[in-house]
Amino acid sequence: MENVTTLRETRNSGIHINWHRLLPWVIPVVLIILWQVAVTAGWLDSQLIPSPLSVLEDGVTLWQTGELEKNVSISLFRATVGFAIGGSLGFVLGLMNGLSKVARGLTDTTIQMFRNIPHLSLIPLVIILLGIGESAKISLVCVGVLFPIYINTYSGIRGIDPELMEMGRAYGLNRRQLFSKIVFPGALPTILVGVRYALGVMWTTLIVAETISSNSGIGYMASNAQEFMDMDTVLLCIVIYALLGKLSDIIAKTLESLCLEWQEKGGANQ
Amino acid sequence: MKRKLTITAFLLALTAWLAVAVYGYFQTDVATTSLTKVVVGYQKADPVDISRQRGELVKKMKAKGYKVVFKEFQDGAALMTALKSGSIDYARLGDTPPVVNQAAGMDLVYVGAGASKENGTGVLVKKGGNINSLADLKGKRIAYAKGKVDAWVTWDPYTATAQVNQNAKLLITAKGLAKNRDFVVATRKYAKENTTVTKLFLQYLGEDMTWANSHKSEVSTMLSKTLHLSKKITNLTVKRRSFAFSAVTSAIVKEQQTIADVFYQEGIIKKQINVGKALLQ
Amino acid sequence: MNPLISLNNLGKIYGDKTALHDVNFSIYPGEFVALVGMSGGGKSTILRLIAQLEQPSSGKIAYAGSRLPVTRVMFQNDRLLPWMTALQNVSFHAHAAATQKQAQSALNSVGLSEFADSFPSQLSGGQKQRLALARALMANPELLLLDEPLGALDALTRRNMQQFIRQIVDEKHLTTMLITHDVDEAARMADRIIVVKSGTNVYEVAGAKDGSPEEVADVAQSVLAVILQPDESAVRA
């Protein structure tokens, strides 16, 4: 009797897992097929909406001319540097204000004030102050990334269970140990939510920043193609955004599951 | 075991990401040099872009001790902002941004002017429609961008694109009405301090334009690649224009003055200006 | 024998509210003392003062040899660190690297040897409290403070844990102070019961550890009678 149940369970779960893995890709694949069919059948004007295949061909052509690699890698460079600088700043500020009352009193109001400025509205200011070189684009990404990381680090630290802190003190932990064993790991889930959100902001900011004035980057490629109604490249850029966004999300998720193994295991048990 | 695998995959992905980012860094033009840097702002497919792609100007300027860096912009407003902030030294603009900005109080100077582009600028209407002359336009909707309108005013390469791809015909060109020239402008301060640069830059740009006039097919191929447009369109564009770049003549100043006066009458600019003052004496 | 700690005229005031006044009692080495009383009576405040989590407003706590005994607290809610495995939770406060072995043996002693790599969220309520106990025992405390550690457990697990704790305390000859509002629990586990009422200790009675159910019931009865007496006729110990 027990054997029978086990067997059935195994088989069921086998199918289940496969299905679950495929499930997320059903909609994108169906959409692309529909799109191709609609263009081939002439329901859509191929002048306005080229088929997925011609977008792919456009991608291959741009790859061969080296334009695609150049623009994607430049965007990636700007995104990475901006994220690294803005993320570190946000993290350090979040730590300071989460841990120190003095720092909080000193800076929090100011930060909250700046936080509500849409960071893209800073574009004219950034151009005047930093010009139109790499630093302008990178600093815009910085500003965009800074706040989600700051807020999540801050609220993660403020949200630490005071009972755990008391326990740590009762067990003789010093300040440094309290931080490394309780405060930081306790705030980490919230911080990682911030990281994930910031990765999204990173791309959107960069794309806009690259359309201001640039002769490179994906944002440039798209706005440039748009100007000349080059729909293949416009759609190619959109697909690249989607892929980069997904890639960032996968990286963030993997980071979460690596750092927060305890949450996943607990979840499986509940 | 599975965790180890995930960590390895994660680190690999991160390394790949960083490697591409580093590669990207070397693709950017932050290369340092001992030469004096001259930054030129341009818009796609303009004379400066042709010169940039041909590459002769950069070589000649380098021989004279200048490193020319080109920056591409989407529109004249962005170019002007960059010029004001000192991010670029020269800006290649159309005929209206200098007028508007001079009226707004900017101390700019015209350092060079291009050839007329009157043949590529005009009023477009639908081919086979019932508009056959300017008189037929009475009561119709005209716009500066394509939408649900009966006619629209635009310039090359948009004019040519519409003619080739969108079944439009050029009802009338700007011939005799507007020259629609290209200009290179700088701030007065920069122009004053760098007369040699200006002289060399204009001279080489002019040489490139002479080359362009005798190599129209090459220019057409170049533009077709830059704009991702078919050669049919760029051929049409190149064929109906000529290329030149030289110092600003008094006739050209007069043209600009006419634009300024009309703008003032129409209330587009708030101040009457003297275009002649926007020259380096 | 000298007491391990003595509370002398201990008082604690929060704002304008007197939480404790004139608390006087001692705990002797190897003794298992239970503090009972209604919620808000002040017993938790006494524990927090002994554990150095707070400072008294008046009076003082004297230690044998005038040195602070190594004190460990086991709280009502387990207060385990969710991001650490059982083994890490037991050893997180220890400094030396050689503690891995000690930690494993602490886990073994509470019957969690197989759960070294489990996270708290993967353990049952009883297992979590045993883990918290193992953590408290890691540093070989001279004084073990139990702050209603079994309050959140179901009746059956609770009875098992009472026996289990007492057994371990006996094995290790630990000096222990238990705080509870369950008079049966106090009667069953403690050597001595101190009733805390209205911010001070009012009554003492010997526990009925290892006693028959009737003896336990008798002790519980007398303690309950004191707790429920109106304040005016409170008997000073």
Coordinates of N, CA and C in Angstrom, one line a residue, chain A residues 160-164 166-174 177 180-183 185-187 261-263 265-267 269-270, chain C residues 48 51 53-54 71-75 77-84 91-95 117 119 121-123 132 135-136:
Chain A
I160 N 14.4 45.2 12.5 CA 15.0 44.1 13.3 C 14.2 43.9 14.6
D161 N 13.9 42.7 14.8 CA 13.1 42.3 16.1 C 13.9 42.8 17.3
P162 N 13.4 43.7 18.1 CA 14.2 44.2 19.2 C 14.5 43.0 20.2
E163 N 13.6 42.0 20.2 CA 13.8 40.9 21.2 C 15.1 40.1 20.8
L164 N 15.3 40.0 19.5 CA 16.6 39.4 19.1 C 17.8 40.2 19.5
E166 N 17.9 42.1 22.1 CA 18.1 42.0 23.5 C 18.7 40.6 23.8
M167 N 18.3 39.6 23.1 CA 18.9 38.3 23.3 C 20.4 38.3 23.0
G168 N 20.7 39.0 21.9 CA 22.2 39.1 21.5 C 22.9 39.8 22.6
R169 N 22.4 40.8 23.2 CA 23.1 41.5 24.3 C 23.2 40.7 25.5
A170 N 22.1 39.9 25.8 CA 22.1 39.0 27.0 C 23.1 38.0 26.8
Y171 N 23.4 37.6 25.6 CA 24.4 36.6 25.3 C 25.8 37.2 25.1
G172 N 26.0 38.4 25.5 CA 27.3 39.0 25.5 C 27.9 39.4 24.2
L173 N 27.1 39.6 23.1 CA 27.7 40.1 21.9 C 28.1 41.5 22.0
N174 N 29.2 41.9 21.4 CA 29.6 43.3 21.3 C 29.0 43.9 20.1
Q177 N 29.7 42.3 16.7 CA 29.0 41.0 16.5 C 27.5 41.1 16.4
S180 N 27.0 41.9 12.8 CA 27.3 40.8 11.8 C 26.4 39.6 12.0
K181 N 25.9 39.4 13.2 CA 25.2 38.2 13.4 C 23.7 38.4 13.5
I182 N 23.3 39.6 13.8 CA 21.8 39.8 14.0 C 21.3 40.9 13.0
V183 N 21.9 42.1 13.1 CA 21.4 43.2 12.3 C 21.5 43.0 10.8
P185 N 22.2 40.1 8.9 CA 21.4 39.0 8.3 C 19.9 39.3 8.4
G186 N 19.5 40.0 9.5 CA 18.1 40.2 9.7 C 17.5 41.2 8.7
A187 N 18.4 42.1 8.3 CA 18.0 43.2 7.3 C 18.1 42.7 5.9
E261 N 18.7 31.1 2.1 CA 18.4 29.7 2.1 C 17.4 29.4 3.3
W262 N 17.6 30.1 4.4 CA 16.8 29.8 5.6 C 15.3 30.1 5.3
Q263 N 15.1 31.1 4.5 CA 13.7 31.5 4.3 C 13.0 30.4 3.4
K265 N 13.9 27.3 3.0 CA 13.7 26.0 3.6 C 12.5 26.1 4.6
G266 N 12.4 27.2 5.3 CA 11.2 27.4 6.2 C 9.9 27.3 5.4
G267 N 10.0 28.0 4.2 CA 8.8 28.0 3.4 C 8.3 26.6 3.0
N269 N 8.7 24.0 4.5 CA 8.2 23.2 5.6 C 6.8 23.6 6.0
Q270 N 6.4 24.9 5.7 CA 5.2 25.4 6.2 C 4.0 24.9 5.5
Chain C
R48 N 15.0 40.5 34.5 CA 15.7 41.4 33.6 C 16.8 42.1 34.4
A51 N 19.6 39.6 34.9 CA 20.3 39.3 33.6 C 21.0 40.5 33.1
L53 N 19.9 43.2 31.9 CA 19.3 43.8 30.7 C 18.8 45.2 31.1
E54 N 18.6 45.4 32.4 CA 18.3 46.7 32.9 C 19.0 47.0 34.2
T71 N 25.7 34.3 33.2 CA 24.2 34.1 33.2 C 23.7 33.9 31.8
R72 N 22.8 33.0 31.7 CA 22.2 32.8 30.4 C 20.7 32.8 30.5
V73 N 20.0 33.4 29.6 CA 18.5 33.5 29.6 C 17.9 32.6 28.6
M74 N 16.8 32.0 28.9 CA 16.0 31.3 27.9 C 14.7 32.0 27.9
F75 N 14.3 32.5 26.8 CA 13.1 33.4 26.8 C 11.8 32.6 26.4
N77 N 9.5 33.3 24.0 CA 9.6 33.0 22.6 C 11.0 32.6 22.4
D78 N 11.3 31.6 21.6 CA 12.6 31.0 21.6 C 13.7 32.0 21.3
R79 N 13.4 33.1 20.5 CA 14.4 34.0 20.1 C 15.6 33.4 19.4
L80 N 15.3 32.4 18.6 CA 16.4 31.8 17.8 C 16.6 32.7 16.6
L81 N 17.8 32.7 16.0 CA 18.1 33.5 14.9 C 17.7 32.7 13.6
P82 N 16.7 33.1 12.9 CA 16.1 32.3 11.8 C 17.1 32.0 10.7
W83 N 18.1 32.9 10.6 CA 19.1 32.7 9.5 C 20.2 31.8 9.8
M84 N 20.2 31.2 11.0 CA 21.3 30.3 11.4 C 20.8 28.9 11.6
S91 N 26.0 28.0 18.8 CA 27.4 28.5 19.0 C 27.6 29.9 18.6
F92 N 26.6 30.7 18.2 CA 26.8 32.0 17.6 C 27.5 33.0 18.6
H93 N 27.3 32.8 19.9 CA 27.9 33.7 20.8 C 29.2 33.3 21.4
A94 N 29.7 32.1 21.0 CA 30.9 31.6 21.5 C 32.1 32.1 20.6
H95 N 33.2 32.3 21.2 CA 34.3 33.0 20.4 C 35.2 31.9 19.7
D117 N 21.9 20.8 11.0 CA 21.9 21.7 9.8 C 20.5 22.2 9.5
F119 N 17.2 24.7 9.9 CA 16.9 26.0 10.3 C 15.8 26.0 11.3
S121 N 13.0 27.4 11.4 CA 11.7 27.3 10.8 C 11.3 25.8 10.5
Q122 N 12.3 25.0 10.4 CA 12.1 23.6 10.1 C 11.8 22.7 11.4
L123 N 11.9 23.4 12.5 CA 11.7 22.6 13.8 C 10.3 22.9 14.4
A132 N 16.8 26.3 22.1 CA 17.1 27.5 22.9 C 17.7 27.1 24.2
R135 N 21.3 26.3 23.5 CA 22.1 27.5 23.4 C 22.4 28.1 24.7
A136 N 21.4 28.1 25.7 CA 21.6 28.6 27.0 C 22.7 27.8 27.8

